[in-house]
């Protein structure tokens, strides 16, 4: 049986009761137009209220960042060669990039037909002359994935033009996926979306079945999230889903989206504007995955897929892909236009580890730092669904993090631990 009937029945009952509520006009009159949150508050702070600690760097000897820059990043670049039939020019460029990392000085991409060239020249300017270990780790990773596209000719008319260098990995990730069950309610859908984040092709490539087993939640705000969403549902609010990986993660994100839609919310999904971090989802990956669901052999899964197709067609789901989401910028340097748009949301649901790092600038915050100490700049309430795959986590009391470290020395990077953290503004 794919879905807990009882859970589904309760969820449907909730939807029916919801439909009996006063019409939208009355709700909007009471709470104002658009997507006011119940609190009606909108964070207007546009800069970080505190001085951040230094960023993680590959030069931090013995760190996960160091191992990533020295070992994992060159291997990721070389995997592009093995998984694509590149032109001789592209092959040479990919090999040269792999050789650059980590000791060569970084440089801006120079694929002159690329639409984001000026952005990357500005991003790189402060770091020119530094090598891949000396620049902030988050910059190094985002820059590497952008340089891979320069090497394969992603933005250049020719054999590599808009060819996703990770297409094989993405296809295998979906082919490997099989449903255990469908989440019966919002809480189960949130948990499934969280653990879907363990499927991370930059760490555990498809076909290698290395995804972590045990799963433990470090910080669990599920009750607060469900209560907050229930309140949002009463206002027909907008919820933004900042996507991460394709495959298992995107399937579970779409199941969560289905639950939110069935409760009357409408969604804006933020995909990446170009391939990055191997498995991050583009708009086309979302469309392909919804189509895959709609053709699924299980009737309940196909029904979800068809419901999502209808929502894409009638605008209850909007797909967007701002250049910011592949930039190296911290959350507090988000462009004003995107910030203004996100401020219209009732809740930002941020998926995955790299997005988590971005909200905190990938800095060495002490793990006991309260979320609100940093996130007060975020323009709407924020829900962080993330499995820990890098050495940054906030909002965990010292005695808790010490106990977890005793239990699992790799708790910050193994993907076996996750957080469901709500910052409600
Ligand atoms: O955002 P995701 O897909 O959850 O995680 C991506 C990611 O795990 O890859 C890196 C390893 O290179 C991590 O540090 C980084 O955060």
Coordinates of C-alpha atoms and ligand atoms in Angstrom, one line a residue:
X1 CA 0.0 0.0 0.0
X2 CA 1.6 3.2 -1.1
X3 CA 0.0 5.7 1.3
X4 CA -1.3 5.6 4.8
X5 CA -5.1 5.7 4.1
X6 CA -5.8 7.1 7.5
X7 CA -3.4 9.9 7.0
X8 CA -4.7 10.6 3.5
X9 CA -8.3 10.6 4.8
X10 CA -7.4 13.1 7.5
X11 CA -5.6 15.3 5.0
X12 CA -8.6 15.2 2.7
X13 CA -11.0 16.0 5.6
X14 CA -8.8 19.0 6.5
X15 CA -9.0 20.2 2.9
X16 CA -12.8 19.9 2.9
X17 CA -13.1 21.8 6.2
X18 CA -10.8 24.4 4.8
X19 CA -13.1 24.9 1.7
X20 CA -15.9 25.7 4.1
X21 CA -14.0 28.8 5.4
X22 CA -15.1 32.3 4.2
X23 CA -14.3 33.2 0.6
X24 CA -10.9 34.7 -0.3
X25 CA -12.3 38.2 -0.4
X26 CA -13.2 38.1 3.3
X27 CA -9.9 36.6 4.3
X28 CA -7.9 39.1 2.3
X29 CA -10.0 42.0 3.7
X30 CA -9.1 40.9 7.2
X31 CA -5.5 40.2 6.5
X32 CA -4.9 42.6 3.7
X33 CA -4.3 41.7 0.0
X34 CA -1.7 39.3 -1.4
X35 CA 0.2 37.1 0.9
X36 CA 0.3 38.8 4.3
X37 CA 1.4 36.4 7.0
X38 CA -0.7 36.2 10.0
X39 CA 1.7 38.3 11.9
X40 CA 1.5 40.9 9.1
X41 CA 5.1 41.6 9.8
X42 CA 7.6 42.1 7.0
X43 CA 11.2 42.2 7.7
X44 CA 12.7 45.4 6.2
X45 CA 16.3 45.0 7.4
X46 CA 18.5 44.7 4.3
X47 CA 21.9 44.1 6.0
X48 CA 23.3 41.7 8.4
X49 CA 22.9 43.0 12.0
X50 CA 26.2 41.5 13.2
X51 CA 29.7 41.2 11.8
X52 CA 30.0 37.6 10.5
X53 CA 33.0 35.4 11.5
X54 CA 35.4 34.4 8.8
X55 CA 34.1 32.2 6.0
X56 CA 35.0 28.5 5.7
X57 CA 38.0 28.1 3.4
X58 CA 39.8 25.2 1.7
X59 CA 42.9 26.5 3.5
X60 CA 41.3 25.3 6.8
X61 CA 43.6 22.3 7.1
X62 CA 41.9 19.1 8.2
X63 CA 38.5 20.5 7.4
X64 CA 35.8 19.0 5.1
X65 CA 36.3 22.1 3.0
X66 CA 40.0 21.3 2.6
X67 CA 39.3 17.7 1.5
X68 CA 36.6 19.0 -0.9
X69 CA 38.9 21.6 -2.6
X70 CA 42.0 19.4 -2.7
X71 CA 40.4 16.0 -3.6
X72 CA 36.6 16.1 -4.3
X73 CA 36.5 19.2 -6.6
X74 CA 39.1 18.0 -9.1
X75 CA 37.4 14.6 -9.1
X76 CA 34.1 16.2 -9.9
X77 CA 35.6 18.1 -12.8
X78 CA 37.2 14.9 -14.2
X79 CA 33.9 13.0 -13.8
X80 CA 32.5 15.4 -16.4
X81 CA 35.0 14.0 -18.9
X82 CA 34.0 10.4 -18.1
X83 CA 30.3 11.1 -18.4
X84 CA 30.2 13.3 -21.6
X85 CA 31.6 12.9 -25.1
X86 CA 33.3 16.3 -25.3
X87 CA 35.0 18.0 -28.2
X88 CA 38.8 18.0 -28.2
X89 CA 38.7 21.7 -27.2
X90 CA 36.3 21.1 -24.4
X91 CA 38.2 18.1 -23.2
X92 CA 41.4 20.2 -23.0
X93 CA 39.6 22.9 -21.1
X94 CA 38.1 20.5 -18.6
X95 CA 41.4 18.8 -18.0
X96 CA 43.1 22.2 -17.6
X97 CA 40.4 23.2 -15.0
X98 CA 41.0 20.0 -13.0
X99 CA 44.8 20.8 -13.0
X100 CA 44.1 24.4 -11.8
X101 CA 42.5 23.2 -8.6
X102 CA 43.7 23.9 -5.9
X103 CA 47.0 25.9 -6.4
X104 CA 46.3 28.1 -9.5
X105 CA 45.0 31.6 -9.0
X106 CA 41.3 31.8 -9.6
X107 CA 40.0 33.9 -12.6
X108 CA 36.6 34.9 -13.9
X109 CA 35.0 32.9 -16.6
X110 CA 35.6 34.3 -20.1
X111 CA 33.0 32.6 -22.2
X112 CA 32.0 35.8 -23.8
X113 CA 28.6 34.7 -25.0
X114 CA 27.5 33.9 -21.4
X115 CA 24.7 36.1 -20.0
X116 CA 26.2 36.2 -16.5
X117 CA 29.7 37.2 -17.5
X118 CA 29.6 40.7 -15.9
X119 CA 28.2 39.2 -12.7
X120 CA 31.1 36.7 -12.4
X121 CA 33.7 39.4 -13.2
X122 CA 32.3 41.4 -10.2
X123 CA 32.1 38.3 -8.0
X124 CA 35.8 37.4 -8.8
X125 CA 37.3 40.9 -8.5
X126 CA 37.9 40.8 -4.7
X127 CA 39.6 37.4 -5.0
X128 CA 41.9 37.8 -8.0
X129 CA 45.4 36.5 -7.2
X130 CA 44.1 34.0 -4.6
X131 CA 44.1 30.3 -5.3
X132 CA 41.2 27.9 -4.8
X133 CA 42.2 27.2 -1.1
X134 CA 42.5 30.8 -0.2
X135 CA 39.2 32.1 -1.4
X136 CA 36.0 31.3 0.6
X137 CA 35.0 27.7 0.1
X138 CA 31.5 28.6 -1.0
X139 CA 33.0 30.9 -3.7
X140 CA 35.4 28.2 -4.7
X141 CA 32.6 25.7 -5.3
X142 CA 30.2 28.0 -7.1
X143 CA 33.0 29.3 -9.2
X144 CA 34.2 25.8 -10.1
X145 CA 30.8 24.7 -11.3
X146 CA 30.5 27.9 -13.4
X147 CA 34.0 27.3 -14.9
X148 CA 32.9 23.7 -15.8
X149 CA 30.2 25.3 -18.0
X150 CA 32.9 27.6 -19.6
X151 CA 35.0 24.5 -20.3
X152 CA 32.2 22.4 -21.8
X153 CA 30.9 25.4 -23.9
X154 CA 27.5 25.5 -22.2
X155 CA 26.8 29.1 -23.2
X156 CA 28.6 28.9 -26.6
X157 CA 26.9 27.8 -29.8
X158 CA 28.3 24.4 -30.7
X159 CA 28.3 20.8 -29.5
X160 CA 28.1 21.8 -25.8
X161 CA 25.5 24.5 -26.2
X162 CA 23.0 24.2 -23.2
X163 CA 24.1 20.6 -22.8
X164 CA 23.8 19.7 -19.1
X165 CA 27.2 18.1 -18.2
X166 CA 25.4 16.2 -15.4
X167 CA 22.6 14.9 -17.5
X168 CA 23.7 11.2 -17.1
X169 CA 23.8 11.5 -13.3
X170 CA 20.4 13.2 -13.2
X171 CA 18.9 10.5 -15.4
X172 CA 20.3 7.7 -13.3
X173 CA 19.1 9.4 -10.1
X174 CA 15.5 9.3 -11.3
X175 CA 15.8 5.8 -12.8
X176 CA 17.2 4.5 -9.4
X177 CA 14.4 6.0 -7.4
X178 CA 11.5 3.9 -6.2
X179 CA 8.7 4.9 -3.9
X180 CA 8.4 3.4 -0.4
X181 CA 5.2 5.3 0.3
X182 CA 3.5 8.6 -0.2
X183 CA 3.5 11.0 2.8
X184 CA 0.0 11.0 4.4
X185 CA 0.1 14.5 5.8
X186 CA 2.1 17.7 6.0
X187 CA 4.4 16.6 8.8
X188 CA 5.3 13.4 6.9
X189 CA 5.8 15.4 3.6
X190 CA 8.2 17.8 5.4
X191 CA 10.2 14.8 6.8
X192 CA 10.3 13.1 3.4
X193 CA 11.5 16.4 1.8
X194 CA 14.2 16.7 4.4
X195 CA 15.6 13.2 3.9
X196 CA 15.3 13.5 0.1
X197 CA 18.2 15.9 0.6
X198 CA 20.5 13.0 1.4
X199 CA 20.4 12.2 -2.4
X200 CA 23.3 14.5 -3.4
X201 CA 25.1 13.5 -6.5
X202 CA 28.1 15.8 -5.7
X203 CA 28.8 13.6 -2.7
X204 CA 27.2 10.3 -3.6
X205 CA 27.1 9.8 -7.4
X206 CA 24.2 7.8 -8.8
X207 CA 25.0 4.1 -9.3
X208 CA 27.3 4.0 -6.3
X209 CA 24.5 3.5 -3.6
X210 CA 26.6 5.3 -1.0
X211 CA 23.8 7.5 0.4
X212 CA 23.9 7.4 4.2
X213 CA 21.7 5.0 6.1
X214 CA 20.7 6.1 9.6
X215 CA 18.8 9.4 9.9
X216 CA 18.6 11.6 12.9
X217 CA 17.0 15.0 13.3
X218 CA 19.2 17.5 15.2
X219 CA 16.6 20.3 15.5
X220 CA 12.9 19.6 14.7
X221 CA 10.5 22.5 14.5
X222 CA 7.9 20.4 12.7
X223 CA 5.0 21.2 15.1
X224 CA 5.7 25.0 14.7
X225 CA 6.0 24.6 11.0
X226 CA 2.7 22.7 10.7
X227 CA 0.9 25.3 12.9
X228 CA 2.4 28.2 10.9
X229 CA 1.4 26.6 7.6
X230 CA -2.1 26.0 8.9
X231 CA -2.4 29.7 9.6
X232 CA -0.9 30.6 6.2
X233 CA -3.5 28.2 4.6
X234 CA -6.2 30.4 6.0
X235 CA -4.9 33.3 4.0
X236 CA -4.3 31.5 0.7
X237 CA -0.7 32.6 1.1
X238 CA 2.2 32.1 -1.3
X239 CA 4.9 29.7 -0.3
X240 CA 8.3 29.7 -2.0
X241 CA 10.2 26.5 -2.4
X242 CA 14.0 27.1 -3.0
X243 CA 14.9 23.8 -4.7
X244 CA 18.0 21.7 -4.5
X245 CA 18.8 18.3 -6.0
X246 CA 16.9 16.4 -8.7
X247 CA 16.0 12.7 -8.2
X248 CA 14.8 11.6 -4.8
X249 CA 15.0 15.1 -3.3
X250 CA 13.0 16.7 -6.1
X251 CA 10.4 13.9 -6.1
X252 CA 9.8 14.4 -2.4
X253 CA 9.8 18.2 -2.8
X254 CA 7.1 17.8 -5.4
X255 CA 5.1 15.6 -3.0
X256 CA 5.4 18.3 -0.4
X257 CA 4.3 20.8 -3.0
X258 CA 1.2 18.6 -3.8
X259 CA 0.2 18.7 -0.1
X260 CA 0.6 22.5 0.1
X261 CA -1.4 23.0 -3.1
X262 CA -4.2 20.7 -1.9
X263 CA -4.5 23.0 1.2
X264 CA -5.1 26.0 -1.1
X265 CA -1.6 27.5 -1.0
X266 CA 0.1 28.6 -4.2
X267 CA 3.8 28.0 -4.9
X268 CA 6.8 29.7 -6.4
X269 CA 9.6 27.2 -7.1
X270 CA 13.1 28.6 -7.4
X271 CA 15.3 26.4 -9.6
X272 CA 18.9 27.1 -10.8
X273 CA 19.5 29.1 -14.0
X274 CA 22.2 26.6 -15.1
X275 CA 23.7 23.2 -14.0
X276 CA 25.6 23.4 -10.7
X277 CA 26.6 21.2 -7.8
X278 CA 26.0 18.2 -10.1
X279 CA 22.5 17.5 -9.2
X280 CA 20.8 20.9 -8.6
X281 CA 17.5 21.2 -10.4
X282 CA 16.9 23.5 -13.4
X283 CA 13.4 24.5 -14.5
X284 CA 13.5 21.7 -17.2
X285 CA 14.4 19.2 -14.5
X286 CA 11.3 20.1 -12.6
X287 CA 9.2 19.8 -15.7
X288 CA 10.7 16.4 -16.5
X289 CA 10.2 15.1 -13.0
X290 CA 6.5 16.2 -12.9
X291 CA 6.1 14.5 -16.3
X292 CA 7.8 11.4 -14.9
X293 CA 5.4 11.4 -11.9
X294 CA 2.3 11.8 -14.1
X295 CA 3.4 8.7 -16.1
X296 CA 4.1 6.6 -13.0
X297 CA 2.7 3.0 -12.9
X298 CA 1.2 3.7 -9.4
X299 CA -2.2 5.4 -9.9
X300 CA -1.7 7.6 -6.7
X301 CA 1.6 8.8 -7.9
X302 CA 0.3 9.5 -11.4
X303 CA -2.6 11.4 -9.8
X304 CA 0.0 13.6 -7.9
X305 CA 1.9 14.2 -11.2
X306 CA -1.3 15.2 -13.0
X307 CA -2.3 17.5 -10.2
X308 CA 1.1 19.2 -10.4
X309 CA 0.9 19.4 -14.2
X310 CA -2.5 21.2 -13.8
X311 CA -1.0 23.5 -11.2
X312 CA 1.8 24.4 -13.5
X313 CA -0.7 25.1 -16.3
X314 CA -3.0 27.2 -14.3
X315 CA -0.4 29.2 -12.4
X316 CA -0.8 27.7 -8.9
X317 CA 2.9 26.8 -9.3
X318 CA 5.3 29.3 -10.8
X319 CA 8.8 28.1 -11.9
X320 CA 11.6 30.7 -11.7
X321 CA 15.4 30.6 -12.0
X322 CA 17.2 33.8 -10.9
X323 CA 20.9 34.1 -11.5
X324 CA 21.4 34.8 -7.8
X325 CA 20.9 31.1 -6.9
X326 CA 24.1 30.1 -8.7
X327 CA 26.1 33.1 -7.4
X328 CA 28.7 32.9 -4.6
X329 CA 26.8 35.7 -2.6
X330 CA 25.6 35.2 0.9
X331 CA 21.9 35.6 1.7
X332 CA 22.4 39.2 2.9
X333 CA 23.8 40.3 -0.5
X334 CA 20.7 39.1 -2.4
X335 CA 19.8 41.5 -5.2
X336 CA 17.0 44.0 -4.1
X337 CA 14.6 42.9 -6.8
X338 CA 14.7 39.2 -5.7
X339 CA 14.5 40.3 -2.1
X340 CA 11.5 42.4 -2.8
X341 CA 9.8 39.5 -4.5
X342 CA 10.6 37.0 -1.7
X343 CA 9.2 39.5 0.8
X344 CA 5.7 38.8 -0.7
X345 CA 6.0 35.1 0.4
X346 CA 4.3 33.7 3.5
X347 CA 7.1 31.2 3.9
X348 CA 10.4 30.5 2.2
X349 CA 11.2 26.8 2.3
X350 CA 15.0 26.4 1.7
X351 CA 16.2 23.0 0.7
X352 CA 19.6 21.5 1.2
X353 CA 23.0 22.1 2.4
X354 CA 24.4 24.7 0.0
X355 CA 21.4 26.9 0.4
X356 CA 21.8 26.6 4.2
X357 CA 25.4 27.6 3.9
X358 CA 24.3 30.6 1.7
X359 CA 21.8 32.0 4.3
X360 CA 24.7 32.0 6.9
X361 CA 27.4 33.2 4.4
X362 CA 29.1 29.9 4.9
X363 CA 30.9 31.4 7.9
X364 CA 32.4 29.9 11.1
X365 CA 29.3 30.7 13.3
X366 CA 29.5 28.9 16.7
X367 CA 26.9 26.0 16.5
X368 CA 25.0 27.5 19.4
X369 CA 24.4 30.8 17.6
X370 CA 20.6 31.4 17.6
X371 CA 19.1 31.5 14.1
X372 CA 17.6 34.9 14.7
X373 CA 21.1 36.3 15.5
X374 CA 21.8 36.1 11.8
X375 CA 18.5 35.6 9.9
X376 CA 16.9 38.9 10.8
X377 CA 17.9 40.2 7.4
X378 CA 15.7 37.5 5.6
X379 CA 12.7 39.2 4.0
X380 CA 10.1 36.5 4.9
X381 CA 9.8 33.6 7.4
X382 CA 12.3 30.9 6.5
X383 CA 12.1 27.1 6.9
X384 CA 15.5 25.3 6.5
X385 CA 15.2 21.6 5.5
X386 CA 18.7 20.4 5.2
X387 CA 20.8 17.3 5.9
X388 CA 24.2 18.2 7.3
X389 CA 26.9 17.9 4.6
X390 CA 29.3 20.7 5.6
X391 CA 30.8 22.0 8.8
X392 CA 28.3 24.7 9.6
X393 CA 25.2 24.4 11.6
X394 CA 23.5 27.0 13.9
X395 CA 20.8 26.8 16.6
X396 CA 22.2 23.7 18.4
X397 CA 22.9 24.0 22.1
X398 CA 26.5 23.1 23.1
X399 CA 25.6 20.1 25.2
X400 CA 23.5 18.7 22.3
X401 CA 26.2 19.2 19.6
X402 CA 28.9 17.7 22.0
X403 CA 26.7 14.6 22.6
X404 CA 26.0 14.2 18.9
X405 CA 29.7 14.5 18.1
X406 CA 30.4 11.8 20.7
X407 CA 27.9 9.6 18.9
X408 CA 29.0 10.3 15.4
X409 CA 32.3 12.0 14.7
X410 CA 31.1 12.8 11.1
X411 CA 27.8 14.3 12.2
X412 CA 28.3 17.6 10.4
X413 CA 29.2 16.1 7.0
X414 CA 27.8 12.6 6.7
X415 CA 24.3 13.5 5.7
X416 CA 23.0 11.2 8.5
X417 CA 21.8 14.2 10.5
X418 CA 19.3 16.8 9.5
X419 CA 17.5 20.0 10.6
X420 CA 14.0 21.2 10.3
X421 CA 14.5 24.8 11.5
X422 CA 11.9 27.6 11.3
X423 CA 12.8 31.2 11.6
X424 CA 9.4 32.9 11.7
X425 CA 10.6 36.5 11.6
Ligands
LIG1 O1 23.0 21.6 -1.4 P1 23.2 20.2 -1.3 O2 22.9 19.4 -2.5 O3 22.3 19.6 -0.1 O4 24.6 19.9 -0.8 C1 25.7 20.3 -1.7 C2 26.9 20.1 -1.0 O5 26.7 19.1 -0.1 O6 28.0 19.7 -1.8 C3 29.2 20.2 -1.0 C4 30.2 19.2 -1.0 O7 31.1 19.6 -2.1 C5 28.6 20.5 0.3 O8 29.4 21.2 1.1 C6 27.5 21.3 -0.3 O9 26.8 21.9 0.6

